[in-house]
């Protein structure tokens, strides 16, 4: 279970706080999504979870442990991060995914590792790319590789920064359902600007000026007619209901 309580952060002592007491809760196996205008603090929250910058207050607990107090290496074992843009260097697609675990833990890959990578590649329909240079693939294909790599890392908590931005809506729907299936009991948070993504997520957290002003399922938030989500959804609904 992920439980963020009253998280506060400023980029410098003199600047205004960017996170003003963020509260967020996700149960094991749930997929959450952060929605909100540019500049509302979503990326800053991710940075805080990853240990980039020190919050001025609050806690980020995962399975009861305060991630902010864990040694870096222990924190790295618990979190897999999928960035918005990723560079794989000269690696093949296969090796790019394999790096998900080897690069963090310095393991030597064995048969078991290859079996898991093979399975994830098959499920994500990446098999035909195995020997290709990952860097030469399309943005959407690279995003799939980054997700496959995070799943292979097998951390209990995955955070993804606009992982489907380069995918068309059909590929996006496919990725979410595959992700949900392969991720099993892992907990995940996405940042996304697409309201259509909310339909695939268990919990939606609406960010506004450095705080979560609403959290709930799509149906719960839509029922709150005075809420921000209802207004956002109706402003964009024309694109999704056709
Ligand atoms: P979002 O991801 O929701 O678009 P961010 O977390 O990137 O929002 O930004 C939140 C606020 O923090 C913005 O006002 C932004 O200008 C500010 N900010 C982001 N990064 C830095 C930084 N490295 N130094 C100072 N201010 C920053």
PDB file of C-alpha atoms and ligand atoms in Angstrom:
ATOM      1  CA  UNK A   1       0.000   0.000   0.000  1.00  0.00           C
ATOM      2  CA  UNK A   2       1.174   3.496  -0.874  1.00  0.00           C
ATOM      3  CA  UNK A   3       0.299   6.264   1.539  1.00  0.00           C
ATOM      4  CA  UNK A   4       1.502   9.800   0.984  1.00  0.00           C
ATOM      5  CA  UNK A   5       0.625  12.197   3.776  1.00  0.00           C
ATOM      6  CA  UNK A   6       0.925  15.963   3.945  1.00  0.00           C
ATOM      7  CA  UNK A   7       3.927  16.044   1.589  1.00  0.00           C
ATOM      8  CA  UNK A   8       5.479  19.498   1.296  1.00  0.00           C
ATOM      9  CA  UNK A   9       8.285  20.641  -0.955  1.00  0.00           C
ATOM     10  CA  UNK A  10       9.932  23.871  -2.157  1.00  0.00           C
ATOM     11  CA  UNK A  11      12.683  24.105  -4.761  1.00  0.00           C
ATOM     12  CA  UNK A  12      14.541  26.631  -2.626  1.00  0.00           C
ATOM     13  CA  UNK A  13      14.208  28.204   0.783  1.00  0.00           C
ATOM     14  CA  UNK A  14      13.095  31.497  -0.663  1.00  0.00           C
ATOM     15  CA  UNK A  15      10.655  30.221  -3.303  1.00  0.00           C
ATOM     16  CA  UNK A  16       6.993  29.421  -2.714  1.00  0.00           C
ATOM     17  CA  UNK A  17       6.174  25.785  -1.949  1.00  0.00           C
ATOM     18  CA  UNK A  18       5.354  23.624  -4.977  1.00  0.00           C
ATOM     19  CA  UNK A  19       3.814  20.780  -2.958  1.00  0.00           C
ATOM     20  CA  UNK A  20       1.399  22.107  -0.339  1.00  0.00           C
ATOM     21  CA  UNK A  21       0.500  19.007   1.624  1.00  0.00           C
ATOM     22  CA  UNK A  22      -0.120  16.191  -0.861  1.00  0.00           C
ATOM     23  CA  UNK A  23      -2.246  13.281   0.385  1.00  0.00           C
ATOM     24  CA  UNK A  24      -2.600  10.204  -1.785  1.00  0.00           C
ATOM     25  CA  UNK A  25      -3.456   6.566  -1.107  1.00  0.00           C
ATOM     26  CA  UNK A  26      -3.272   3.476  -3.316  1.00  0.00           C
ATOM     27  CA  UNK A  27      -3.854  -0.117  -2.311  1.00  0.00           C
ATOM     28  CA  UNK A  28      -1.667  -2.977  -3.573  1.00  0.00           C
ATOM     29  CA  UNK A  29      -2.382  -3.775  -7.198  1.00  0.00           C
ATOM     30  CA  UNK A  30      -4.098  -0.466  -7.871  1.00  0.00           C
ATOM     31  CA  UNK A  31      -3.236   1.832 -10.751  1.00  0.00           C
ATOM     32  CA  UNK A  32      -3.513   5.516  -9.992  1.00  0.00           C
ATOM     33  CA  UNK A  33      -3.349   8.458 -12.315  1.00  0.00           C
ATOM     34  CA  UNK A  34      -2.295  12.038 -11.585  1.00  0.00           C
ATOM     35  CA  UNK A  35      -4.238  14.624 -13.534  1.00  0.00           C
ATOM     36  CA  UNK A  36      -3.784  18.348 -13.423  1.00  0.00           C
ATOM     37  CA  UNK A  37      -2.644  21.424 -15.250  1.00  0.00           C
ATOM     38  CA  UNK A  38       0.989  21.967 -16.216  1.00  0.00           C
ATOM     39  CA  UNK A  39       2.848  23.332 -13.237  1.00  0.00           C
ATOM     40  CA  UNK A  40       0.499  21.839 -10.635  1.00  0.00           C
ATOM     41  CA  UNK A  41       3.301  19.714  -9.149  1.00  0.00           C
ATOM     42  CA  UNK A  42       2.884  16.206 -10.606  1.00  0.00           C
ATOM     43  CA  UNK A  43       6.486  15.833 -11.786  1.00  0.00           C
ATOM     44  CA  UNK A  44       7.759  17.316  -8.530  1.00  0.00           C
ATOM     45  CA  UNK A  45       5.871  14.615  -6.629  1.00  0.00           C
ATOM     46  CA  UNK A  46       7.555  11.957  -8.795  1.00  0.00           C
ATOM     47  CA  UNK A  47      10.955  13.518  -8.119  1.00  0.00           C
ATOM     48  CA  UNK A  48      10.254  13.423  -4.387  1.00  0.00           C
ATOM     49  CA  UNK A  49       9.288   9.753  -4.588  1.00  0.00           C
ATOM     50  CA  UNK A  50      12.502   9.022  -6.470  1.00  0.00           C
ATOM     51  CA  UNK A  51      14.578  10.881  -3.907  1.00  0.00           C
ATOM     52  CA  UNK A  52      15.456  13.900  -6.049  1.00  0.00           C
ATOM     53  CA  UNK A  53      15.058  16.762  -3.606  1.00  0.00           C
ATOM     54  CA  UNK A  54      14.162  16.643   0.062  1.00  0.00           C
ATOM     55  CA  UNK A  55      10.593  17.436   1.175  1.00  0.00           C
ATOM     56  CA  UNK A  56      10.194  19.954   3.961  1.00  0.00           C
ATOM     57  CA  UNK A  57       7.503  17.815   5.569  1.00  0.00           C
ATOM     58  CA  UNK A  58       5.273  14.783   5.260  1.00  0.00           C
ATOM     59  CA  UNK A  59       5.786  11.109   4.548  1.00  0.00           C
ATOM     60  CA  UNK A  60       5.761   8.696   1.598  1.00  0.00           C
ATOM     61  CA  UNK A  61       5.032   5.257   2.999  1.00  0.00           C
ATOM     62  CA  UNK A  62       5.094   2.084   0.956  1.00  0.00           C
ATOM     63  CA  UNK A  63       4.127  -1.136   2.711  1.00  0.00           C
ATOM     64  CA  UNK A  64       4.526   0.718   5.971  1.00  0.00           C
ATOM     65  CA  UNK A  65       8.105   1.859   5.331  1.00  0.00           C
ATOM     66  CA  UNK A  66       8.902   5.531   4.940  1.00  0.00           C
ATOM     67  CA  UNK A  67      10.614   5.672   1.532  1.00  0.00           C
ATOM     68  CA  UNK A  68      12.198   9.012   2.458  1.00  0.00           C
ATOM     69  CA  UNK A  69      14.149   7.341   5.252  1.00  0.00           C
ATOM     70  CA  UNK A  70      15.319   4.280   3.333  1.00  0.00           C
ATOM     71  CA  UNK A  71      18.908   4.082   2.035  1.00  0.00           C
ATOM     72  CA  UNK A  72      19.035   4.906  -1.707  1.00  0.00           C
ATOM     73  CA  UNK A  73      19.723   1.340  -2.746  1.00  0.00           C
ATOM     74  CA  UNK A  74      16.746  -0.023  -0.825  1.00  0.00           C
ATOM     75  CA  UNK A  75      14.500   2.633  -2.260  1.00  0.00           C
ATOM     76  CA  UNK A  76      15.736   1.810  -5.787  1.00  0.00           C
ATOM     77  CA  UNK A  77      14.766  -1.825  -5.270  1.00  0.00           C
ATOM     78  CA  UNK A  78      11.201  -0.900  -4.421  1.00  0.00           C
ATOM     79  CA  UNK A  79      10.546   1.499  -7.293  1.00  0.00           C
ATOM     80  CA  UNK A  80      10.686   1.142 -11.075  1.00  0.00           C
ATOM     81  CA  UNK A  81      10.562   4.379 -13.032  1.00  0.00           C
ATOM     82  CA  UNK A  82       9.384   4.803 -16.620  1.00  0.00           C
ATOM     83  CA  UNK A  83      10.466   8.232 -17.900  1.00  0.00           C
ATOM     84  CA  UNK A  84       8.716  10.158 -20.622  1.00  0.00           C
ATOM     85  CA  UNK A  85      11.690   9.971 -22.977  1.00  0.00           C
ATOM     86  CA  UNK A  86      14.291   7.281 -22.803  1.00  0.00           C
ATOM     87  CA  UNK A  87      17.588   6.621 -24.571  1.00  0.00           C
ATOM     88  CA  UNK A  88      18.801   3.082 -24.907  1.00  0.00           C
ATOM     89  CA  UNK A  89      22.213   3.795 -26.428  1.00  0.00           C
ATOM     90  CA  UNK A  90      23.479   0.994 -28.647  1.00  0.00           C
ATOM     91  CA  UNK A  91      21.487  -1.769 -26.957  1.00  0.00           C
ATOM     92  CA  UNK A  92      19.177  -4.197 -28.695  1.00  0.00           C
ATOM     93  CA  UNK A  93      15.560  -4.265 -27.575  1.00  0.00           C
ATOM     94  CA  UNK A  94      16.207  -7.534 -25.748  1.00  0.00           C
ATOM     95  CA  UNK A  95      19.183  -6.188 -23.820  1.00  0.00           C
ATOM     96  CA  UNK A  96      17.393  -2.917 -23.083  1.00  0.00           C
ATOM     97  CA  UNK A  97      14.740  -4.870 -21.217  1.00  0.00           C
ATOM     98  CA  UNK A  98      17.272  -7.147 -19.551  1.00  0.00           C
ATOM     99  CA  UNK A  99      19.028  -4.044 -18.173  1.00  0.00           C
ATOM    100  CA  UNK A 100      15.928  -3.390 -16.059  1.00  0.00           C
ATOM    101  CA  UNK A 101      17.271  -5.689 -13.397  1.00  0.00           C
ATOM    102  CA  UNK A 102      20.925  -6.138 -14.197  1.00  0.00           C
ATOM    103  CA  UNK A 103      21.752  -2.438 -14.152  1.00  0.00           C
ATOM    104  CA  UNK A 104      20.242  -1.948 -10.709  1.00  0.00           C
ATOM    105  CA  UNK A 105      21.437  -5.007  -8.935  1.00  0.00           C
ATOM    106  CA  UNK A 106      24.592  -5.909 -10.826  1.00  0.00           C
ATOM    107  CA  UNK A 107      23.275  -9.415 -11.396  1.00  0.00           C
ATOM    108  CA  UNK A 108      24.586 -11.738 -14.020  1.00  0.00           C
ATOM    109  CA  UNK A 109      21.649 -12.785 -16.171  1.00  0.00           C
ATOM    110  CA  UNK A 110      20.825 -16.501 -16.131  1.00  0.00           C
ATOM    111  CA  UNK A 111      18.271 -18.748 -17.801  1.00  0.00           C
ATOM    112  CA  UNK A 112      15.517 -17.651 -15.447  1.00  0.00           C
ATOM    113  CA  UNK A 113      16.073 -14.019 -16.413  1.00  0.00           C
ATOM    114  CA  UNK A 114      15.923 -14.847 -20.114  1.00  0.00           C
ATOM    115  CA  UNK A 115      12.692 -16.785 -19.598  1.00  0.00           C
ATOM    116  CA  UNK A 116      11.055 -13.836 -17.855  1.00  0.00           C
ATOM    117  CA  UNK A 117      12.236 -11.359 -20.510  1.00  0.00           C
ATOM    118  CA  UNK A 118      10.925 -13.691 -23.241  1.00  0.00           C
ATOM    119  CA  UNK A 119       7.552 -13.887 -21.547  1.00  0.00           C
ATOM    120  CA  UNK A 120       7.210 -10.140 -21.045  1.00  0.00           C
ATOM    121  CA  UNK A 121       8.293  -9.482 -24.639  1.00  0.00           C
ATOM    122  CA  UNK A 122       5.711 -11.934 -25.937  1.00  0.00           C
ATOM    123  CA  UNK A 123       2.967 -10.396 -23.822  1.00  0.00           C
ATOM    124  CA  UNK A 124       3.881  -6.895 -24.943  1.00  0.00           C
ATOM    125  CA  UNK A 125       4.180  -8.025 -28.572  1.00  0.00           C
ATOM    126  CA  UNK A 126       7.818  -6.974 -28.786  1.00  0.00           C
ATOM    127  CA  UNK A 127       9.272 -10.328 -29.874  1.00  0.00           C
ATOM    128  CA  UNK A 128       9.796  -9.361 -33.491  1.00  0.00           C
ATOM    129  CA  UNK A 129      11.975  -6.437 -32.376  1.00  0.00           C
ATOM    130  CA  UNK A 130      14.283  -8.455 -30.106  1.00  0.00           C
ATOM    131  CA  UNK A 131      17.491  -7.956 -32.119  1.00  0.00           C
ATOM    132  CA  UNK A 132      16.754  -4.460 -33.392  1.00  0.00           C
ATOM    133  CA  UNK A 133      18.573  -1.432 -32.009  1.00  0.00           C
ATOM    134  CA  UNK A 134      16.058   0.071 -29.564  1.00  0.00           C
ATOM    135  CA  UNK A 135      17.138   3.583 -30.458  1.00  0.00           C
ATOM    136  CA  UNK A 136      15.896   3.212 -34.051  1.00  0.00           C
ATOM    137  CA  UNK A 137      12.316   2.386 -33.107  1.00  0.00           C
ATOM    138  CA  UNK A 138       9.351   4.744 -32.984  1.00  0.00           C
ATOM    139  CA  UNK A 139       8.461   6.779 -29.884  1.00  0.00           C
ATOM    140  CA  UNK A 140       5.541   4.463 -29.105  1.00  0.00           C
ATOM    141  CA  UNK A 141       7.672   1.334 -29.449  1.00  0.00           C
ATOM    142  CA  UNK A 142      10.316   2.838 -27.168  1.00  0.00           C
ATOM    143  CA  UNK A 143       7.642   3.536 -24.582  1.00  0.00           C
ATOM    144  CA  UNK A 144       6.591  -0.116 -24.725  1.00  0.00           C
ATOM    145  CA  UNK A 145      10.212  -1.188 -24.193  1.00  0.00           C
ATOM    146  CA  UNK A 146      10.539   1.162 -21.213  1.00  0.00           C
ATOM    147  CA  UNK A 147       7.378  -0.335 -19.688  1.00  0.00           C
ATOM    148  CA  UNK A 148       8.585  -3.892 -20.371  1.00  0.00           C
ATOM    149  CA  UNK A 149      11.879  -3.024 -18.687  1.00  0.00           C
ATOM    150  CA  UNK A 150      10.109  -1.659 -15.614  1.00  0.00           C
ATOM    151  CA  UNK A 151       7.917  -4.775 -15.392  1.00  0.00           C
ATOM    152  CA  UNK A 152      10.973  -6.988 -15.666  1.00  0.00           C
ATOM    153  CA  UNK A 153      12.658  -5.108 -12.836  1.00  0.00           C
ATOM    154  CA  UNK A 154       9.850  -6.540 -10.731  1.00  0.00           C
ATOM    155  CA  UNK A 155       9.711  -3.719  -8.186  1.00  0.00           C
ATOM    156  CA  UNK A 156       6.463  -3.564  -6.184  1.00  0.00           C
ATOM    157  CA  UNK A 157       5.897   0.095  -7.046  1.00  0.00           C
ATOM    158  CA  UNK A 158       6.060   1.524 -10.588  1.00  0.00           C
ATOM    159  CA  UNK A 159       5.830   5.184 -11.511  1.00  0.00           C
ATOM    160  CA  UNK A 160       5.283   6.202 -15.122  1.00  0.00           C
ATOM    161  CA  UNK A 161       5.583   9.691 -16.593  1.00  0.00           C
ATOM    162  CA  UNK A 162       3.201   9.992 -19.548  1.00  0.00           C
ATOM    163  CA  UNK A 163       4.062   6.504 -20.751  1.00  0.00           C
ATOM    164  CA  UNK A 164       1.466   6.395 -23.488  1.00  0.00           C
ATOM    165  CA  UNK A 165       1.857   9.915 -24.874  1.00  0.00           C
ATOM    166  CA  UNK A 166       3.333   8.594 -28.135  1.00  0.00           C
ATOM    167  CA  UNK A 167       0.755   5.835 -28.575  1.00  0.00           C
ATOM    168  CA  UNK A 168      -2.488   5.972 -30.515  1.00  0.00           C
ATOM    169  CA  UNK A 169      -5.697   5.294 -28.510  1.00  0.00           C
ATOM    170  CA  UNK A 170      -5.910   1.630 -29.531  1.00  0.00           C
ATOM    171  CA  UNK A 171      -2.291   0.919 -28.640  1.00  0.00           C
ATOM    172  CA  UNK A 172      -2.843   2.839 -25.414  1.00  0.00           C
ATOM    173  CA  UNK A 173      -5.837   0.699 -24.418  1.00  0.00           C
ATOM    174  CA  UNK A 174      -3.820  -2.428 -25.217  1.00  0.00           C
ATOM    175  CA  UNK A 175      -0.881  -1.267 -23.098  1.00  0.00           C
ATOM    176  CA  UNK A 176      -3.059  -0.470 -20.093  1.00  0.00           C
ATOM    177  CA  UNK A 177      -4.761  -3.839 -20.168  1.00  0.00           C
ATOM    178  CA  UNK A 178      -1.461  -5.705 -20.646  1.00  0.00           C
ATOM    179  CA  UNK A 179       0.173  -3.646 -17.949  1.00  0.00           C
ATOM    180  CA  UNK A 180      -2.626  -4.414 -15.521  1.00  0.00           C
ATOM    181  CA  UNK A 181      -2.376  -8.117 -16.319  1.00  0.00           C
ATOM    182  CA  UNK A 182       1.416  -8.395 -16.043  1.00  0.00           C
ATOM    183  CA  UNK A 183       1.756  -5.970 -13.126  1.00  0.00           C
ATOM    184  CA  UNK A 184      -0.547  -8.149 -10.990  1.00  0.00           C
ATOM    185  CA  UNK A 185      -0.231  -7.000  -7.408  1.00  0.00           C
ATOM    186  CA  UNK A 186       2.197  -4.170  -8.128  1.00  0.00           C
ATOM    187  CA  UNK A 187       1.083  -0.631  -7.400  1.00  0.00           C
ATOM    188  CA  UNK A 188       1.498   1.946 -10.163  1.00  0.00           C
ATOM    189  CA  UNK A 189       1.057   5.682 -10.654  1.00  0.00           C
ATOM    190  CA  UNK A 190       0.873   7.376 -14.032  1.00  0.00           C
ATOM    191  CA  UNK A 191       1.105  11.029 -14.947  1.00  0.00           C
ATOM    192  CA  UNK A 192      -1.105  11.603 -17.952  1.00  0.00           C
ATOM    193  CA  UNK A 193      -2.742  14.487 -19.708  1.00  0.00           C
ATOM    194  CA  UNK A 194      -5.240  12.260 -21.415  1.00  0.00           C
ATOM    195  CA  UNK A 195      -8.529  11.926 -19.647  1.00  0.00           C
ATOM    196  CA  UNK A 196      -9.176   8.810 -21.706  1.00  0.00           C
ATOM    197  CA  UNK A 197      -6.447   7.107 -19.621  1.00  0.00           C
ATOM    198  CA  UNK A 198      -8.560   7.548 -16.476  1.00  0.00           C
ATOM    199  CA  UNK A 199     -10.918   4.812 -17.624  1.00  0.00           C
ATOM    200  CA  UNK A 200      -8.103   2.277 -17.260  1.00  0.00           C
ATOM    201  CA  UNK A 201      -7.115   3.372 -13.756  1.00  0.00           C
ATOM    202  CA  UNK A 202      -8.537   2.446 -10.349  1.00  0.00           C
ATOM    203  CA  UNK A 203      -7.900   5.768  -8.656  1.00  0.00           C
ATOM    204  CA  UNK A 204      -7.711   9.262 -10.074  1.00  0.00           C
ATOM    205  CA  UNK A 205      -5.968  12.035  -8.155  1.00  0.00           C
ATOM    206  CA  UNK A 206      -6.695  15.548  -9.357  1.00  0.00           C
ATOM    207  CA  UNK A 207      -3.779  17.885  -8.712  1.00  0.00           C
ATOM    208  CA  UNK A 208      -4.275  21.588  -8.249  1.00  0.00           C
ATOM    209  CA  UNK A 209      -1.654  24.057  -7.028  1.00  0.00           C
ATOM    210  CA  UNK A 210       0.479  21.438  -5.344  1.00  0.00           C
ATOM    211  CA  UNK A 211      -2.223  19.413  -3.629  1.00  0.00           C
ATOM    212  CA  UNK A 212      -4.595  16.567  -4.454  1.00  0.00           C
ATOM    213  CA  UNK A 213      -8.010  18.198  -4.400  1.00  0.00           C
ATOM    214  CA  UNK A 214      -9.985  15.079  -5.371  1.00  0.00           C
ATOM    215  CA  UNK A 215      -9.281  11.352  -5.299  1.00  0.00           C
ATOM    216  CA  UNK A 216     -11.519   8.483  -6.311  1.00  0.00           C
ATOM    217  CA  UNK A 217     -12.610   6.224  -9.150  1.00  0.00           C
ATOM    218  CA  UNK A 218     -13.828   7.604 -12.466  1.00  0.00           C
ATOM    219  CA  UNK A 219     -17.458   6.901 -11.461  1.00  0.00           C
ATOM    220  CA  UNK A 220     -17.061   8.441  -7.996  1.00  0.00           C
ATOM    221  CA  UNK A 221     -15.457  11.614  -9.289  1.00  0.00           C
ATOM    222  CA  UNK A 222     -17.947  11.967 -12.119  1.00  0.00           C
ATOM    223  CA  UNK A 223     -20.796  11.792  -9.597  1.00  0.00           C
ATOM    224  CA  UNK A 224     -19.420  14.902  -7.859  1.00  0.00           C
ATOM    225  CA  UNK A 225     -21.010  17.465 -10.133  1.00  0.00           C
ATOM    226  CA  UNK A 226     -19.413  20.423  -8.389  1.00  0.00           C
ATOM    227  CA  UNK A 227     -15.902  18.897  -8.588  1.00  0.00           C
ATOM    228  CA  UNK A 228     -12.980  19.685 -10.857  1.00  0.00           C
ATOM    229  CA  UNK A 229     -12.988  16.237 -12.472  1.00  0.00           C
ATOM    230  CA  UNK A 230     -16.566  16.607 -13.607  1.00  0.00           C
ATOM    231  CA  UNK A 231     -15.691  19.919 -15.267  1.00  0.00           C
ATOM    232  CA  UNK A 232     -12.527  18.518 -16.881  1.00  0.00           C
ATOM    233  CA  UNK A 233     -14.307  15.431 -18.138  1.00  0.00           C
ATOM    234  CA  UNK A 234     -17.143  17.413 -19.642  1.00  0.00           C
ATOM    235  CA  UNK A 235     -14.758  19.833 -21.304  1.00  0.00           C
ATOM    236  CA  UNK A 236     -13.056  16.908 -23.056  1.00  0.00           C
ATOM    237  CA  UNK A 237     -15.832  14.315 -23.214  1.00  0.00           C
ATOM    238  CA  UNK A 238     -16.674  15.100 -26.795  1.00  0.00           C
ATOM    239  CA  UNK A 239     -13.361  13.472 -27.797  1.00  0.00           C
ATOM    240  CA  UNK A 240     -14.041  10.234 -25.921  1.00  0.00           C
ATOM    241  CA  UNK A 241     -17.712   9.491 -26.236  1.00  0.00           C
ATOM    242  CA  UNK A 242     -17.963   9.375 -30.000  1.00  0.00           C
TER     243      UNK A 242
HETATM  244  P1  LIG B   1       3.654  19.414 -13.543  1.00  0.00           P
HETATM  245  O1  LIG B   1       4.432  18.133 -13.631  1.00  0.00           O
HETATM  246  O2  LIG B   1       2.323  19.250 -12.888  1.00  0.00           O
HETATM  247  O3  LIG B   1       3.551  20.110 -14.863  1.00  0.00           O
HETATM  248  P2  LIG B   1       5.957  20.422 -12.077  1.00  0.00           P
HETATM  249  O4  LIG B   1       6.099  19.580 -10.881  1.00  0.00           O
HETATM  250  O5  LIG B   1       6.883  20.191 -13.226  1.00  0.00           O
HETATM  251  O6  LIG B   1       4.437  20.422 -12.557  1.00  0.00           O
HETATM  252  O7  LIG B   1       6.131  21.957 -11.657  1.00  0.00           O
HETATM  253  C1  LIG B   1       5.487  22.521 -10.522  1.00  0.00           C
HETATM  254  C2  LIG B   1       6.062  23.893 -10.247  1.00  0.00           C
HETATM  255  O8  LIG B   1       7.430  23.782  -9.856  1.00  0.00           O
HETATM  256  C3  LIG B   1       6.045  24.833 -11.462  1.00  0.00           C
HETATM  257  O9  LIG B   1       5.704  26.111 -11.022  1.00  0.00           O
HETATM  258  C4  LIG B   1       7.476  24.784 -11.956  1.00  0.00           C
HETATM  259  O10 LIG B   1       7.831  25.991 -12.568  1.00  0.00           O
HETATM  260  C5  LIG B   1       8.267  24.589 -10.668  1.00  0.00           C
HETATM  261  N1  LIG B   1       9.532  23.866 -10.918  1.00  0.00           N
HETATM  262  C6  LIG B   1       9.684  22.692 -11.546  1.00  0.00           C
HETATM  263  N2  LIG B   1      10.972  22.294 -11.564  1.00  0.00           N
HETATM  264  C7  LIG B   1      11.669  23.286 -10.926  1.00  0.00           C
HETATM  265  C8  LIG B   1      13.049  23.468 -10.612  1.00  0.00           C
HETATM  266  N3  LIG B   1      13.989  22.552 -10.936  1.00  0.00           N
HETATM  267  N4  LIG B   1      13.400  24.598  -9.952  1.00  0.00           N
HETATM  268  C9  LIG B   1      12.463  25.519  -9.584  1.00  0.00           C
HETATM  269  N5  LIG B   1      11.155  25.393  -9.843  1.00  0.00           N
HETATM  270  C10 LIG B   1      10.748  24.300 -10.506  1.00  0.00           C
END
